[in-house]
CSV table of C-alpha atoms in Angstrom, one decimal:
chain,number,residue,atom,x,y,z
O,1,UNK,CA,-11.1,104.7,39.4
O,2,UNK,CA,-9.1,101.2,39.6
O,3,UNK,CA,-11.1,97.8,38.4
O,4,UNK,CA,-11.2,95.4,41.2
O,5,UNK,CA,-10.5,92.4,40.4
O,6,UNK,CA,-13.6,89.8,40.5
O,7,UNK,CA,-11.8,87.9,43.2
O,8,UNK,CA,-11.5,90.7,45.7
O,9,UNK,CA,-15.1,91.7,45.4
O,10,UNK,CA,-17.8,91.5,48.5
O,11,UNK,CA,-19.8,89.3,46.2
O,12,UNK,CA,-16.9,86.8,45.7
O,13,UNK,CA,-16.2,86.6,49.3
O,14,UNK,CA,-19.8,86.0,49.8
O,15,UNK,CA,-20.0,83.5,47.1
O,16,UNK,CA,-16.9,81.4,49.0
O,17,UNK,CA,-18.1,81.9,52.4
O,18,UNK,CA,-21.5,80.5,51.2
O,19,UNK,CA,-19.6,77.3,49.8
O,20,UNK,CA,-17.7,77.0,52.8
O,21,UNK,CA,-20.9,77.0,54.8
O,22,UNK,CA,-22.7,74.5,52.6
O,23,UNK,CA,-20.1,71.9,52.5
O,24,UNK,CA,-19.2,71.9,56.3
O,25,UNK,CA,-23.2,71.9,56.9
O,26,UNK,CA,-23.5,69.1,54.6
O,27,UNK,CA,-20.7,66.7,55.4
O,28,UNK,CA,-21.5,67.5,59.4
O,29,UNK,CA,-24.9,66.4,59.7
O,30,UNK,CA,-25.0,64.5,56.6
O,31,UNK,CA,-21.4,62.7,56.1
O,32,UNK,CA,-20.0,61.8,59.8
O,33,UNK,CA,-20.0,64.7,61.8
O,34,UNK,CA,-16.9,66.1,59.6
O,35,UNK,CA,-15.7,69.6,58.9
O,36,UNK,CA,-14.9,69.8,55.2
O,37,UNK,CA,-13.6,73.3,55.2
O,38,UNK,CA,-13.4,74.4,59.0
O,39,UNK,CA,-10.1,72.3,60.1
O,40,UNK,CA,-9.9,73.5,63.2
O,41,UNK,CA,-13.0,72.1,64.1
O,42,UNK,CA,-11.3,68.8,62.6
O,43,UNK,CA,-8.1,69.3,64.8
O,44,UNK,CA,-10.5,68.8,67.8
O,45,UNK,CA,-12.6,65.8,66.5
O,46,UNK,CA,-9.7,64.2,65.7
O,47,UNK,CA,-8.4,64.4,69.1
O,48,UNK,CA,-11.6,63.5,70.7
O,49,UNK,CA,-11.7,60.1,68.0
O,50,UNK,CA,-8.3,59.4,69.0
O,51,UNK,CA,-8.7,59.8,73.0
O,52,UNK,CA,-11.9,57.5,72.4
O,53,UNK,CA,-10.6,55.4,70.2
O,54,UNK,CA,-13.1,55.4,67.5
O,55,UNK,CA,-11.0,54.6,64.2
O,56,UNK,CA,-13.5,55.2,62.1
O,57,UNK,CA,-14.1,58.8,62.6
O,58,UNK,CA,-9.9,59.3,62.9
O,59,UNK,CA,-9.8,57.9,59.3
O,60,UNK,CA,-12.6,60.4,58.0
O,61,UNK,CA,-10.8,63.4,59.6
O,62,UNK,CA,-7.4,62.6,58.8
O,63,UNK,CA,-8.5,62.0,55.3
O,64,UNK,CA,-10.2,65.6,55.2
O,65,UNK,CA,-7.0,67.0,56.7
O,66,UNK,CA,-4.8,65.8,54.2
O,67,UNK,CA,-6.9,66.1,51.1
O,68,UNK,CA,-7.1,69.9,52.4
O,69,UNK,CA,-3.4,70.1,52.8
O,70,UNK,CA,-3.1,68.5,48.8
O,71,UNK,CA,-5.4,70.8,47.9
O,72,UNK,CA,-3.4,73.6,49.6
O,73,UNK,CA,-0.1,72.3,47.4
O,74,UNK,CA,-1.9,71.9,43.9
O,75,UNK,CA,-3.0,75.8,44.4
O,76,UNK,CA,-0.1,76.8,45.1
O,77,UNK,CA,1.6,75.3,41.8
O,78,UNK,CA,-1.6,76.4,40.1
O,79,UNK,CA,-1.0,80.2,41.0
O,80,UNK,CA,2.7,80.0,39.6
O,81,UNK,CA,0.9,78.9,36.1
O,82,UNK,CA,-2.5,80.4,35.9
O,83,UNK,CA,-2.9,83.9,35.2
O,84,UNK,CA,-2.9,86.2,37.9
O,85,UNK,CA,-6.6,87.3,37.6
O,86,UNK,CA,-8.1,84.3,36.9
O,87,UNK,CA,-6.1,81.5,39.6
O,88,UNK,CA,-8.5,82.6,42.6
O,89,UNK,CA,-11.7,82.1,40.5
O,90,UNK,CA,-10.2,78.6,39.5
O,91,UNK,CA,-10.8,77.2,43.7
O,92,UNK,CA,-14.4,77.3,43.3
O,93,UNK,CA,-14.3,74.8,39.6
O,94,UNK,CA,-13.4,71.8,42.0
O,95,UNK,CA,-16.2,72.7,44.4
O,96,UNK,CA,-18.3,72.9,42.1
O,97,UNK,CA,-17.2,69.6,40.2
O,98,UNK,CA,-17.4,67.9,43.9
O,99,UNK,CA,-20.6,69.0,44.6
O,100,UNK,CA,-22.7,68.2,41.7
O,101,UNK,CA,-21.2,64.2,41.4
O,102,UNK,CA,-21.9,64.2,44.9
O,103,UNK,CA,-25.4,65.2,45.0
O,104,UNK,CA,-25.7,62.0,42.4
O,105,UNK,CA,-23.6,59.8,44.8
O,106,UNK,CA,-25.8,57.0,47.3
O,107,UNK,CA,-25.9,57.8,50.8
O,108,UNK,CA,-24.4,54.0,51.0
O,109,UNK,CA,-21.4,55.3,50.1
O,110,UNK,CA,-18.6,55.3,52.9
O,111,UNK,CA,-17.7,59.4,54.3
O,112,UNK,CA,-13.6,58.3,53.7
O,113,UNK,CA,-14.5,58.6,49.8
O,114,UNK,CA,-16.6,61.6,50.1
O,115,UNK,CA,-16.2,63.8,52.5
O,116,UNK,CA,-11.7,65.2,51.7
O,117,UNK,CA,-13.3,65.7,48.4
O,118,UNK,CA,-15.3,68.3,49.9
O,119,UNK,CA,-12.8,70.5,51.6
């Protein structure tokens, strides 16, 4: 019988689809009513900030957008370096890394500087 990888596993798929929950939960009701990982949902707030004119939620969103798009790049450089096997279990060491300084982080601290971070 062929090994499956770890990263093509039901529990890994779990384990990301848990993380993605968490963090959009979190920076939603928590963080400015922003999506870190769903950025469709983002797509739409944006365009309802921009149609209002509220600047400050544009900024969030745009921020989360682009940080996601970075992040996007970097993995994509990453899996031309990394081992094959290992590159996908490397996405979840920067959410990991995010979420623990941010549990330490004041809630005084603006959503710009927090919530791309998440995504």
């Amino acid at each position: 019988m062929k090994r499956e990888f770890h990263s093509r596993t039901k529990a890994f798929a779990c384990l990301l689809t848990m993380c993605a929950g968490f963090s959009d939960a979190y920076t939603f009701i928590c963080r400015g009513g922003t999506l870190a990982a769903g950025q469709t949902g983002n797509v739409v707030f944006l365009s309802v900030g921009l149609i209002g004119q509220q600047i400050s939620d544009v900024e969030v969103k745009l921020a989360t957008m682009l940080a996601f798009m970075l992040g996007i790049f970097l993995m994509t450089v990453l899996r031309r370096l990394i081992d094959n096997s290992v590159w996908r279990l490397s996405t979840l060491v920067p959410f990991i890394l995010t979420t623990l300084v941010t549990g330490f982080l004041p809630a005084s601290v603006k959503n710009v500087f927090i919530v791309p971070f998440f995504g």
